PDB file of C-alpha atoms in Angstrom:
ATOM      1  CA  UNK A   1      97.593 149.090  -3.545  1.00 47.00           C
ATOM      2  CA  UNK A   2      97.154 145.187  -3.785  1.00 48.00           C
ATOM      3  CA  UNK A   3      99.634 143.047  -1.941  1.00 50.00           C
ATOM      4  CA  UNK A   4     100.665 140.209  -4.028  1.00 50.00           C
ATOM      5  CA  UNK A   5      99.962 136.832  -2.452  1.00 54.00           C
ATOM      6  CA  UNK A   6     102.391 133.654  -2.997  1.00 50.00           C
ATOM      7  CA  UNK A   7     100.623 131.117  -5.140  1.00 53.00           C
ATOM      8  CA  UNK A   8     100.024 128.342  -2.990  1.00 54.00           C
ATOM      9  CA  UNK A   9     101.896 124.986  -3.480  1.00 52.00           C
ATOM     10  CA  UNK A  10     100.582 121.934  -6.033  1.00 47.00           C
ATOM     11  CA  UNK A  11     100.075 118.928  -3.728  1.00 47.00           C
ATOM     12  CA  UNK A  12     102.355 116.474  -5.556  1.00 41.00           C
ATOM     13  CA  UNK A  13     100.659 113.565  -7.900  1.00 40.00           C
ATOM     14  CA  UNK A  14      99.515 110.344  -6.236  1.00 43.00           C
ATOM     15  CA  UNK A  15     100.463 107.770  -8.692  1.00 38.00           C
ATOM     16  CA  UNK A  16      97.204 105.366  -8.194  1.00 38.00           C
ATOM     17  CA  UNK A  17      98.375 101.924  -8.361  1.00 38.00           C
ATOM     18  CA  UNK A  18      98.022 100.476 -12.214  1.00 37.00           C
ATOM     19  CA  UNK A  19      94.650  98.972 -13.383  1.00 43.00           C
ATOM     20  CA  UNK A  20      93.777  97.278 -16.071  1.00 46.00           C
ATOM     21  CA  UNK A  21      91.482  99.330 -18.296  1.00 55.00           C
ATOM     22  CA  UNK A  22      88.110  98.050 -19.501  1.00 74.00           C
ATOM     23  CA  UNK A  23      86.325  94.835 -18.925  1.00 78.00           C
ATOM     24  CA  UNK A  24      89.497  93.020 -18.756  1.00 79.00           C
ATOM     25  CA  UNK A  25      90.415  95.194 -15.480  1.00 82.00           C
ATOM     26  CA  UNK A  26      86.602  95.123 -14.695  1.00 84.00           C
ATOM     27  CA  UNK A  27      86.213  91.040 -14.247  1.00 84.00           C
ATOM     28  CA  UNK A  28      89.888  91.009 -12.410  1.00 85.00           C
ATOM     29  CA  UNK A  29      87.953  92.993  -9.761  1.00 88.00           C
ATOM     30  CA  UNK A  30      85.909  90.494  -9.296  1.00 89.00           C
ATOM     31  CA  UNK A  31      86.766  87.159  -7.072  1.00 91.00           C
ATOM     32  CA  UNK A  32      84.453  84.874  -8.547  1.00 92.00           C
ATOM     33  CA  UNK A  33      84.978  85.726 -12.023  1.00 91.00           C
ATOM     34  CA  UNK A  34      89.142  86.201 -11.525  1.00 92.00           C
ATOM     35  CA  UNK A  35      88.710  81.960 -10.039  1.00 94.00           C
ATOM     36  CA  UNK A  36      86.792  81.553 -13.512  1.00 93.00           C
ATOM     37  CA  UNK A  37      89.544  82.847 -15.524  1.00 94.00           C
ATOM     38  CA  UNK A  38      92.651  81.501 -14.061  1.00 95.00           C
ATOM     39  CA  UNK A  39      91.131  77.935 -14.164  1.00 95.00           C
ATOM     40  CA  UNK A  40      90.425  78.691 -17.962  1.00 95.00           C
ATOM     41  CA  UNK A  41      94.037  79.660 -18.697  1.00 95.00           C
ATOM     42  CA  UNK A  42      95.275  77.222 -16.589  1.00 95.00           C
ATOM     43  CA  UNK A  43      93.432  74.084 -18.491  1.00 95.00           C
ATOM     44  CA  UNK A  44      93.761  76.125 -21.814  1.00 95.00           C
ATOM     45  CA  UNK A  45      97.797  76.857 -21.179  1.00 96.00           C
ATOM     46  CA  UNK A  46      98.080  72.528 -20.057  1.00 94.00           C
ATOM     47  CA  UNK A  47      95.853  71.579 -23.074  1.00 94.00           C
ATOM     48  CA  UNK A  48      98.170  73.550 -25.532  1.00 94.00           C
ATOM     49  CA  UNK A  49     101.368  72.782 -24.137  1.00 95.00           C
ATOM     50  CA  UNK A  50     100.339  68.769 -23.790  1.00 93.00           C
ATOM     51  CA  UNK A  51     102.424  67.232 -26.461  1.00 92.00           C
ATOM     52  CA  UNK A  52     105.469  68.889 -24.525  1.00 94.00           C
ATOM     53  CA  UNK A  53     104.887  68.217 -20.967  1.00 93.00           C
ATOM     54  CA  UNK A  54     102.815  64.615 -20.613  1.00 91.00           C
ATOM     55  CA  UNK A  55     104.528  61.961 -19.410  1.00 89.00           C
ATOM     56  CA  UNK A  56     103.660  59.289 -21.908  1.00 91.00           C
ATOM     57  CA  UNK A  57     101.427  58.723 -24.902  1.00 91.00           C
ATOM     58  CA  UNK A  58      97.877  59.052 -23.749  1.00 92.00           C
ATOM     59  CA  UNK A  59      97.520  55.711 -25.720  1.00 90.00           C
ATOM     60  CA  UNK A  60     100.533  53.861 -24.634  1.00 89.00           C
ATOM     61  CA  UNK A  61      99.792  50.967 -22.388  1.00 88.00           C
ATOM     62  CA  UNK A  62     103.007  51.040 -19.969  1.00 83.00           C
ATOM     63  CA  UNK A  63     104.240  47.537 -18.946  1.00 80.00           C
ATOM     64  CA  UNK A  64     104.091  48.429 -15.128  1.00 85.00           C
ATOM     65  CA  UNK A  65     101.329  50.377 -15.652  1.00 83.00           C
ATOM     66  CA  UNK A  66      98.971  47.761 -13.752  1.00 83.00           C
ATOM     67  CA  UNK A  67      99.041  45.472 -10.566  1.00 82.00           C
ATOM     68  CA  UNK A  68      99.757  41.608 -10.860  1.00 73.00           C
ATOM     69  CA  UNK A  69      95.958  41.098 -10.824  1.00 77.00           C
ATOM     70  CA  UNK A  70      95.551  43.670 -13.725  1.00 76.00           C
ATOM     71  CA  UNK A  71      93.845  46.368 -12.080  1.00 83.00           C
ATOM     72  CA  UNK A  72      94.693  50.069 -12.748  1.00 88.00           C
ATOM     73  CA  UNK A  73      97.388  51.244 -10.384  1.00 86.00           C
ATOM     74  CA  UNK A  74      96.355  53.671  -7.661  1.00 89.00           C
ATOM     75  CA  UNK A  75      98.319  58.260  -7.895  1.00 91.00           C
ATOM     76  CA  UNK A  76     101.847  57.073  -7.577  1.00 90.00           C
ATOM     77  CA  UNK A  77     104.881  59.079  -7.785  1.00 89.00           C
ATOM     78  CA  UNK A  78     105.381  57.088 -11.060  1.00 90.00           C
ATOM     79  CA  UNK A  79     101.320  57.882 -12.180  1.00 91.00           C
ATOM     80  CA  UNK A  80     100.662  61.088 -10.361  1.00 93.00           C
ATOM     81  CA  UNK A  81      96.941  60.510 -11.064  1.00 92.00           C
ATOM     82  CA  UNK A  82      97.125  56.636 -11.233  1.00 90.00           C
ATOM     83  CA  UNK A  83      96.566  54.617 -14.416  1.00 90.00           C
ATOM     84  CA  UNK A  84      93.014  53.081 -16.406  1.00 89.00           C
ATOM     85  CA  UNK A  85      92.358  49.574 -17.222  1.00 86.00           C
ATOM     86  CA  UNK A  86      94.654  49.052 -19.748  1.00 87.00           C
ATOM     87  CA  UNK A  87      97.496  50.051 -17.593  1.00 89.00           C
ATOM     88  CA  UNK A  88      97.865  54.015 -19.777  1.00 92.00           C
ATOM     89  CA  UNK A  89      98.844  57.139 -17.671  1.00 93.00           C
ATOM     90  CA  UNK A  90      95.246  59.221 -16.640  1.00 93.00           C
ATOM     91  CA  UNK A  91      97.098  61.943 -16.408  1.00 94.00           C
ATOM     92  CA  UNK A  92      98.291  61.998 -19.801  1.00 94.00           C
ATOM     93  CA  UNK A  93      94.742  61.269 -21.092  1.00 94.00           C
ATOM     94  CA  UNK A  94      93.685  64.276 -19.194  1.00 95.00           C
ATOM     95  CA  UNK A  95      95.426  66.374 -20.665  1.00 95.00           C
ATOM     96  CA  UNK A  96      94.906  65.426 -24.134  1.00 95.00           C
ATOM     97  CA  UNK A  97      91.326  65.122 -22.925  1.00 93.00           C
ATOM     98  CA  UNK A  98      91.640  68.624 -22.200  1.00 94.00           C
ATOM     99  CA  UNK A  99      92.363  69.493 -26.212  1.00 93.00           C
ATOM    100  CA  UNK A 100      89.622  67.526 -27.275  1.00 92.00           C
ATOM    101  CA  UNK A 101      86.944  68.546 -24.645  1.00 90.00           C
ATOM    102  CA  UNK A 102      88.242  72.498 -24.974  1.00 92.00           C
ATOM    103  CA  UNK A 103      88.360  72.266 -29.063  1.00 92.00           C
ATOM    104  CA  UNK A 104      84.889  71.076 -29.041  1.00 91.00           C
ATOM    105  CA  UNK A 105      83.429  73.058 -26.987  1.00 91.00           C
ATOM    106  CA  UNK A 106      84.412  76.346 -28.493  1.00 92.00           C
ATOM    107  CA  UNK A 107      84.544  75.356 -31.928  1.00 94.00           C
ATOM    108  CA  UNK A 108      80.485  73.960 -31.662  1.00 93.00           C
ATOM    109  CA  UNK A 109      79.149  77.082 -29.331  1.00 93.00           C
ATOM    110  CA  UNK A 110      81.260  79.492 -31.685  1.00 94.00           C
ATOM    111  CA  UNK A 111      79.134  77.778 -34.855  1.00 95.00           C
ATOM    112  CA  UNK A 112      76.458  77.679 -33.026  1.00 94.00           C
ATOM    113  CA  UNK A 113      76.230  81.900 -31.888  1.00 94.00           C
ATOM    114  CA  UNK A 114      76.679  82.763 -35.386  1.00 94.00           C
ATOM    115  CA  UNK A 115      73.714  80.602 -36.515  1.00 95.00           C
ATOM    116  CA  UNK A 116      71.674  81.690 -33.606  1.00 94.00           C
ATOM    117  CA  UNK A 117      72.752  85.020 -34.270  1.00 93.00           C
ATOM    118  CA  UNK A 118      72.322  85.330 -38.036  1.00 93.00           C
ATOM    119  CA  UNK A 119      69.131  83.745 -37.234  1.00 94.00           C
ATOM    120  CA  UNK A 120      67.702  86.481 -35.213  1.00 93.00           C
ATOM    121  CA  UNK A 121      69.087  89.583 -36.633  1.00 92.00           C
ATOM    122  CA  UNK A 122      67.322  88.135 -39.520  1.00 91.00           C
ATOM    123  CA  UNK A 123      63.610  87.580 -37.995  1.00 91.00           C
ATOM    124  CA  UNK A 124      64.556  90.713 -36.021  1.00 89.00           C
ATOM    125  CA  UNK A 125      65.315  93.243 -38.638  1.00 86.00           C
ATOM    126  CA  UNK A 126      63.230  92.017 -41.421  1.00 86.00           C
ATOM    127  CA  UNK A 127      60.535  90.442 -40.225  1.00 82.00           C
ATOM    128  CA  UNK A 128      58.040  89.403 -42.656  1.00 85.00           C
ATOM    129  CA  UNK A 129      57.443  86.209 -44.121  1.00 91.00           C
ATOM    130  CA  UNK A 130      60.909  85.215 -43.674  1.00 89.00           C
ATOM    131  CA  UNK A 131      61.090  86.620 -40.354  1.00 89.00           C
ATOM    132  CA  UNK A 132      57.772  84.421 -38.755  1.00 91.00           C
ATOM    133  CA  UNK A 133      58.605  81.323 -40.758  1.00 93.00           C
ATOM    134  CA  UNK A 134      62.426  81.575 -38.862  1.00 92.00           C
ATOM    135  CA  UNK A 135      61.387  81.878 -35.892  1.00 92.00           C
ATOM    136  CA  UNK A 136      58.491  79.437 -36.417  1.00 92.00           C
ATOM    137  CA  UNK A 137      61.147  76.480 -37.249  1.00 92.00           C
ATOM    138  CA  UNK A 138      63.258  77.704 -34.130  1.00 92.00           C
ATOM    139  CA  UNK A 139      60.103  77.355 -31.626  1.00 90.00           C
ATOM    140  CA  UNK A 140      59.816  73.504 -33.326  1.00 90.00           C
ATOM    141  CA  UNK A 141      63.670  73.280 -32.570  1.00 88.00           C
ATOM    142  CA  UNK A 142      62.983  74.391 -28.756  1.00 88.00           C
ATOM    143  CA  UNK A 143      60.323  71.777 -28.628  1.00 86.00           C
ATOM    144  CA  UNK A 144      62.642  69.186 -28.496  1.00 82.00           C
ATOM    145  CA  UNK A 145      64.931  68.187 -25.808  1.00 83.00           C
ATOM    146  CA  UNK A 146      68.384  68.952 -26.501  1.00 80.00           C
ATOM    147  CA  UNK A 147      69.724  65.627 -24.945  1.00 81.00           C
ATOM    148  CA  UNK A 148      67.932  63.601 -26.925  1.00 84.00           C
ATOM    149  CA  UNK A 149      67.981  65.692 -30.202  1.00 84.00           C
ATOM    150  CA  UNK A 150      71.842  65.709 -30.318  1.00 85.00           C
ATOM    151  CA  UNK A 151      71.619  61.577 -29.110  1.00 83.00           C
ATOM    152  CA  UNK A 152      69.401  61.082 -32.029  1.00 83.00           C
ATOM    153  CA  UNK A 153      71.392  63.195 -34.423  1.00 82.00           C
ATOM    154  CA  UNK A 154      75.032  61.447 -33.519  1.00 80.00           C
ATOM    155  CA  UNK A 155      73.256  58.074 -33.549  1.00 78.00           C
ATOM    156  CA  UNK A 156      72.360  58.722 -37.767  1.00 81.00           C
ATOM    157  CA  UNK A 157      75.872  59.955 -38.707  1.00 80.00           C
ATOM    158  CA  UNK A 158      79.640  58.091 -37.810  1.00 76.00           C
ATOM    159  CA  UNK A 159      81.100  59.734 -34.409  1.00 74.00           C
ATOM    160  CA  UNK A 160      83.968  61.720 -35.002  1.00 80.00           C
ATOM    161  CA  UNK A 161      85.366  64.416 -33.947  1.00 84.00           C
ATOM    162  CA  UNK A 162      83.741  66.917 -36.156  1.00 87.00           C
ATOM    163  CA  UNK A 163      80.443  65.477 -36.549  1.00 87.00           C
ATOM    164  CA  UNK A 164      80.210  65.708 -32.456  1.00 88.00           C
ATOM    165  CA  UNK A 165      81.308  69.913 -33.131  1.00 91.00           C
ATOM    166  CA  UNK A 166      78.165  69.750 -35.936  1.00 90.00           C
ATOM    167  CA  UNK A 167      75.813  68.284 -33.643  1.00 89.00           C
ATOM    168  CA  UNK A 168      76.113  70.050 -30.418  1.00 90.00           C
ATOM    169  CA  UNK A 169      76.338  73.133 -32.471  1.00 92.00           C
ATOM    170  CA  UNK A 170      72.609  72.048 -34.331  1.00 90.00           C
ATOM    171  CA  UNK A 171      71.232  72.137 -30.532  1.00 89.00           C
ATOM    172  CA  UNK A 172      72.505  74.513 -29.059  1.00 90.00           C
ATOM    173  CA  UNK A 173      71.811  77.804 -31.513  1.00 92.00           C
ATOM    174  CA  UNK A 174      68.109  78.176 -30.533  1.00 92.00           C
ATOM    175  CA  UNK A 175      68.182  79.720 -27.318  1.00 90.00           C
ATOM    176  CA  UNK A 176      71.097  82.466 -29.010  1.00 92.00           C
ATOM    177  CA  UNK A 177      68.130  83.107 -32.512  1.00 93.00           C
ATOM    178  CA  UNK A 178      65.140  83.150 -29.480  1.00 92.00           C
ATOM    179  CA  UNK A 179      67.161  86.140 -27.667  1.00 92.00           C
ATOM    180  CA  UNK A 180      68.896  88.147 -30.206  1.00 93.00           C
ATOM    181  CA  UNK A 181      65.217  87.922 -32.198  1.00 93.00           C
ATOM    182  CA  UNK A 182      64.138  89.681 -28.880  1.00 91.00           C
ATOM    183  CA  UNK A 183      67.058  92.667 -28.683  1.00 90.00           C
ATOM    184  CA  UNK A 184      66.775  93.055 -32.578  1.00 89.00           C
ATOM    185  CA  UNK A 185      62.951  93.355 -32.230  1.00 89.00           C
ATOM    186  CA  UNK A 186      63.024  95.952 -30.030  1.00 86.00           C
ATOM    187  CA  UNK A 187      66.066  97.712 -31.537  1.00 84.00           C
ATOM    188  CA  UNK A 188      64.377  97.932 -35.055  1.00 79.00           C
ATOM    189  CA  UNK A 189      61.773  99.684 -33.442  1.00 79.00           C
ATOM    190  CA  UNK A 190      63.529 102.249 -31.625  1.00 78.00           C
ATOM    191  CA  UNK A 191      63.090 106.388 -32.559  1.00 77.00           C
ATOM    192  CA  UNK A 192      66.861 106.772 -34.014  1.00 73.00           C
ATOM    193  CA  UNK A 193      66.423 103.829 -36.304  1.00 73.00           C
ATOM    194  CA  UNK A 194      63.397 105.531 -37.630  1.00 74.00           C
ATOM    195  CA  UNK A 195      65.038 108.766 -37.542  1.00 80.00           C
ATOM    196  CA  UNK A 196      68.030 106.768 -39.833  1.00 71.00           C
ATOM    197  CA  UNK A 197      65.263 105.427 -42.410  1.00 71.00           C
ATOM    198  CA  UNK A 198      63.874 108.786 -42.560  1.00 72.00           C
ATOM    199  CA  UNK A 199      66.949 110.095 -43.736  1.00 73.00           C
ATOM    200  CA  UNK A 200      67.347 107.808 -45.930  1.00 69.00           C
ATOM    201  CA  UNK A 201      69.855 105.103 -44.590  1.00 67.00           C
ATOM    202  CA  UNK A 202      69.700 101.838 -46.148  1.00 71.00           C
ATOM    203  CA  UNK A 203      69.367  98.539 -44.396  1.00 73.00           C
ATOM    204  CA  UNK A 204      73.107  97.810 -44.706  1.00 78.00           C
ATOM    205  CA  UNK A 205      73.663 100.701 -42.662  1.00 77.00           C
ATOM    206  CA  UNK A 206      71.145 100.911 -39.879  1.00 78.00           C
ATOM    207  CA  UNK A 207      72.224  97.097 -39.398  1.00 82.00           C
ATOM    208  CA  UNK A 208      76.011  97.646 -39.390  1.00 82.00           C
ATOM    209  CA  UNK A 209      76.515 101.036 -37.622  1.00 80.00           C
ATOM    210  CA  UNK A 210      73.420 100.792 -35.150  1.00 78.00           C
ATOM    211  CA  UNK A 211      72.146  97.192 -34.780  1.00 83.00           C
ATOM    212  CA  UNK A 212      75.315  95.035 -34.319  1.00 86.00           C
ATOM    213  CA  UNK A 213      76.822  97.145 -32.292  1.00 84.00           C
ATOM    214  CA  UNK A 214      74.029  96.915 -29.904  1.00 84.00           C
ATOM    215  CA  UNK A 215      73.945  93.290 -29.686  1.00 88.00           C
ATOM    216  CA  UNK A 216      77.465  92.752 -29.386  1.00 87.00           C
ATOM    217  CA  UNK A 217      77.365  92.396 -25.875  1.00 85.00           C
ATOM    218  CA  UNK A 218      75.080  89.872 -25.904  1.00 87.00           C
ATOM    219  CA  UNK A 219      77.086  87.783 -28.894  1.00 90.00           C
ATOM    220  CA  UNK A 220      79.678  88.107 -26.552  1.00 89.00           C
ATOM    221  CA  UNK A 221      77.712  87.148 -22.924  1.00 88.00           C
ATOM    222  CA  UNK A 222      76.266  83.921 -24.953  1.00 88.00           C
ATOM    223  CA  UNK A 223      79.583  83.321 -26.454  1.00 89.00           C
ATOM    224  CA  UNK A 224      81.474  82.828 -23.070  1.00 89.00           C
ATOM    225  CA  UNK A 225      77.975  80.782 -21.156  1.00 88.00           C
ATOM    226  CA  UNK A 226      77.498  78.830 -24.152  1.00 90.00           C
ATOM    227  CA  UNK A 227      80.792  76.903 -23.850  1.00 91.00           C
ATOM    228  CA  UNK A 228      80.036  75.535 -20.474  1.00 89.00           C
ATOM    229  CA  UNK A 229      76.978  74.205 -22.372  1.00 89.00           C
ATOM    230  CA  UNK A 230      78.565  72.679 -25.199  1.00 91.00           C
ATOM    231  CA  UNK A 231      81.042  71.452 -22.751  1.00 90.00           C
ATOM    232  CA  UNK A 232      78.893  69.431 -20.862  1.00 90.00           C
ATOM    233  CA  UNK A 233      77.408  68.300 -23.946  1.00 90.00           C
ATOM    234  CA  UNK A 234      79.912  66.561 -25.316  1.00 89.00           C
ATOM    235  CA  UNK A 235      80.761  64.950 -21.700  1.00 89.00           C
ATOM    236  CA  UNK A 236      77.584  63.489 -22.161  1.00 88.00           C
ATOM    237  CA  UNK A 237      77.528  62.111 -25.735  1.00 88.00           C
ATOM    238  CA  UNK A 238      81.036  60.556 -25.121  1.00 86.00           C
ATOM    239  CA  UNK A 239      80.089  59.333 -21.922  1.00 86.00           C
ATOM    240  CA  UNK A 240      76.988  57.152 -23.861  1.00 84.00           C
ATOM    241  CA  UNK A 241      79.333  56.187 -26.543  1.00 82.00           C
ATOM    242  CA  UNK A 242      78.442  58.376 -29.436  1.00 83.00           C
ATOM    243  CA  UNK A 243      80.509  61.029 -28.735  1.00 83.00           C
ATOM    244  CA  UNK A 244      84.258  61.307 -29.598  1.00 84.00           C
ATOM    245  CA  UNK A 245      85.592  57.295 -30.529  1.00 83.00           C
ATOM    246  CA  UNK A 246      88.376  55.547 -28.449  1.00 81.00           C
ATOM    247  CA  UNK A 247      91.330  55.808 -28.442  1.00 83.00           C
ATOM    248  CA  UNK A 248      90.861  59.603 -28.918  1.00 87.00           C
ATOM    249  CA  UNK A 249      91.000  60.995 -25.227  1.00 90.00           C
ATOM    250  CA  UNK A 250      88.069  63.229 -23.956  1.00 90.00           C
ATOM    251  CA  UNK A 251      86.972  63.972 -20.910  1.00 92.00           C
ATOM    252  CA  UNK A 252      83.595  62.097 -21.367  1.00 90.00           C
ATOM    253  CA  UNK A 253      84.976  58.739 -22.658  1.00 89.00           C
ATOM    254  CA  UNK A 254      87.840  58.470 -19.990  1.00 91.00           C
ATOM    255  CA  UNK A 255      84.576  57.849 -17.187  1.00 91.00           C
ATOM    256  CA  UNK A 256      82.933  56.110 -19.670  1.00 89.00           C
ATOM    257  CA  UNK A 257      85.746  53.377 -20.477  1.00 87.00           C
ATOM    258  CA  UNK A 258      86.435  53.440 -16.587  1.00 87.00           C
ATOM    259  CA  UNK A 259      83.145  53.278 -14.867  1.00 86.00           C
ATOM    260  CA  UNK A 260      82.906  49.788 -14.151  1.00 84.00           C
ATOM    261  CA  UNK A 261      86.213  50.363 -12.000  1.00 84.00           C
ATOM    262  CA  UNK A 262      84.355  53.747 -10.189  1.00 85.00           C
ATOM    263  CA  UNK A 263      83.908  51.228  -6.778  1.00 85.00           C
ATOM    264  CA  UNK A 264      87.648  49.822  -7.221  1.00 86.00           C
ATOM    265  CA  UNK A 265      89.648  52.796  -8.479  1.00 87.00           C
ATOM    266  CA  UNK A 266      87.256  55.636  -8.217  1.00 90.00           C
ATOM    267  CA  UNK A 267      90.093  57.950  -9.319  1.00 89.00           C
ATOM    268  CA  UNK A 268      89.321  56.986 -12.988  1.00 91.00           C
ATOM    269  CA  UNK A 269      86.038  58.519 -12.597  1.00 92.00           C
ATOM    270  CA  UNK A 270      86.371  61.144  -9.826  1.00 93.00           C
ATOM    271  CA  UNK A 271      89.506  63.059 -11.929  1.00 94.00           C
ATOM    272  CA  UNK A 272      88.187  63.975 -15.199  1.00 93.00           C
ATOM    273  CA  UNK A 273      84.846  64.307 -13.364  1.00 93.00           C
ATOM    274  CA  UNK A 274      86.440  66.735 -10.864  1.00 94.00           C
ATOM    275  CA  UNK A 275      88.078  69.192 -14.373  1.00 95.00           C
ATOM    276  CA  UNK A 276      84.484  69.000 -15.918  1.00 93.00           C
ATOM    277  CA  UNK A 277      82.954  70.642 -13.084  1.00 93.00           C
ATOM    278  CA  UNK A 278      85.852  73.257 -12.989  1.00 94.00           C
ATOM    279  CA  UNK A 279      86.231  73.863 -16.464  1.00 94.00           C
ATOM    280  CA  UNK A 280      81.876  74.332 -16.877  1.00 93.00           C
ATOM    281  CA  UNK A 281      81.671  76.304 -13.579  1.00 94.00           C
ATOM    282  CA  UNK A 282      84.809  78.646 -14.642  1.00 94.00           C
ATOM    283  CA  UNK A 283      83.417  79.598 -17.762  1.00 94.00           C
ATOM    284  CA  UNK A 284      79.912  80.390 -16.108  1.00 93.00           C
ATOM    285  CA  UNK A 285      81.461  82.680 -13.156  1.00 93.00           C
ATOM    286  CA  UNK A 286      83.069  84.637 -16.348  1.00 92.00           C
ATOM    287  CA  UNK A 287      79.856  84.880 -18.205  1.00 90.00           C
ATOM    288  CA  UNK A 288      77.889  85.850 -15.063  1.00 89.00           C
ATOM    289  CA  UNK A 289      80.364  88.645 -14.687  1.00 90.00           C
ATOM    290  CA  UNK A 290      80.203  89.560 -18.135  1.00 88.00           C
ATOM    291  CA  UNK A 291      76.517  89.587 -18.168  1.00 85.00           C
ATOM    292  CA  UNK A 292      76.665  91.986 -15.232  1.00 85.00           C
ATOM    293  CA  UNK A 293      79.308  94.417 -16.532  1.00 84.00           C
ATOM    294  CA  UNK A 294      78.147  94.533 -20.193  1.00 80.00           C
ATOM    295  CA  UNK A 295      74.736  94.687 -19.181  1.00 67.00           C
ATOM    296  CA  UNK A 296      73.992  96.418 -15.845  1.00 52.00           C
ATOM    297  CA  UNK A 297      70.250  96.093 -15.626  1.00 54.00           C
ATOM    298  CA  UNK A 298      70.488  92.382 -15.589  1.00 53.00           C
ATOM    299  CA  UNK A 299      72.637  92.704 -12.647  1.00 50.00           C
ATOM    300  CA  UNK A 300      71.025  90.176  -9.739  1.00 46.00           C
ATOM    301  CA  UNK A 301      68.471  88.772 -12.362  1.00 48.00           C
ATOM    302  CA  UNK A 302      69.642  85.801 -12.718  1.00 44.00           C
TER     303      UNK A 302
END
């Protein structure tokens, strides 16, 4: 005769504290990459929100906004980050700066992925002819230095806005085609894309249910690194004049209409200097991360 036992008592649930699911909860993990982001949102939230909460017109060139001898005015309580030579509100530039510097920098690495991409899933997946004679053109494009390609390129047309997004973007989609050639190379000649053509799956197909999904993660790597790149780019062509035109506020024309004053008031040059550096090194600490959560194998490789 069996002696019936008492079941034995459920432990009660731990409720683990919440985490945010994916790569999202993934890079919050991280310090360096969690720095990376809030600095993004930060600029990104001031650079939005500019019209609303400047202090004056990035352009406006305030009565008191110079000493008697007509040198820029030192951070004030008035000008938290001081003025520029013509007596107008740096911090206020800044942050329309901020608009100009962020809008360029995503809008030319964004064109810039899909032409480097489009380029290489091309060569990749088709090879051929086509595929050489692509990749051919983007080893020429390598050859030269990107500096002094995109210099050479803004000098020909009129700066503006746009035609700074065109040119970065021109220089910049090489090293994407040279990489996602690479992953599409050796994805075109893996087993289950043979077993799919040996079915009989079109191209369409293998490229838009297998391929692309593949390389997503390195669209998406490139996407976030790249706009450090372009970034810095545009720094640089404003800085040497041919970038974005006065009056229009970037980041790289505020130093260069105030570097004669860098000894004097080296606040004109050390500010926007100082959210270049943040704003390049952010989105690299969030690409790094990426890299290394998308991609595992590449983690410590670079």
């Amino acid at each position: 005769m069996s002696v019936a036992t008492a079941p034995e008592p459920v432990p009660a649930a731990r409720h683990a504290p919440f985490q945010p699911p994916g790569i999202v909860g993934q890079l919050l993990r991280r310090p360096l990459a969690l720095f990376g982001l809030v600095v993004i949102l930060a600029i990104v939230v001031l650079a939005v929100t500019a019209p609303w909460i400047v202090p004056f017109d990035p352009n406006e060139q305030t009565f008191d906004g110079l000493t008697l001898e007509g040198s820029p005015l030192a951070p004030n309580a008035r000008f938290w980050l001081g003025t520029d030579l013509l007596g107008r509100d740096l911090l206020s530039r800044l942050l329309y700066g901020a608009r100009t510097s962020l809008l360029i920098g995503i809008a030319a690495n964004g064109i810039a992925v899909a032409i480097g991409a489009f380029v290489g899933i091309v060569a990749g997946f088709f090879g051929g002819i086509v595929g050489a004679a692509l990749m051919r053109f983007t080893d020429l494009m390598m050859a030269f230095p990107a500096l002094l390609l995109a210099i050479v390129l803004a000098a020909l047309f009129h700066p503006s806005l746009w035609i700074v997004v065109l040119v970065i973007a021109m220089v910049n989609w090489v090293q994407v085609a040279r990489i996602i050639y690479t992953e599409t190379r050796s994805l075109a000649q893996r087993e289950f894309i043979e077993a799919e053509r040996g079915l009989g799956a079109g191209n369409a197909r293998i490229l838009f249910r297998h391929v692309l999904p593949h390389l997503l993660s390195t669209v998406v790597v490139w996407g976030t690194l790249g706009i450090s790149t372009t970034t810095l780019l545009e720094a640089t062509l404003s800085y040497l004049g041919i970038g974005v035109q006065p009056p229009t506020p970037s980041w790289g024309n505020i130093i260069f209409e105030n570097q004669t004053y860098f000894t004097s008031a080296p606040w004109l040059v050390f500010f926007p200097g100082l959210v270049i550096i943040l704003l390049a090194l952010s989105f690299n600490l969030v690409g790094d991360a990426l890299r290394d959560i998308l991609d595992p194998t590449q983690k410590g490789r670079h």
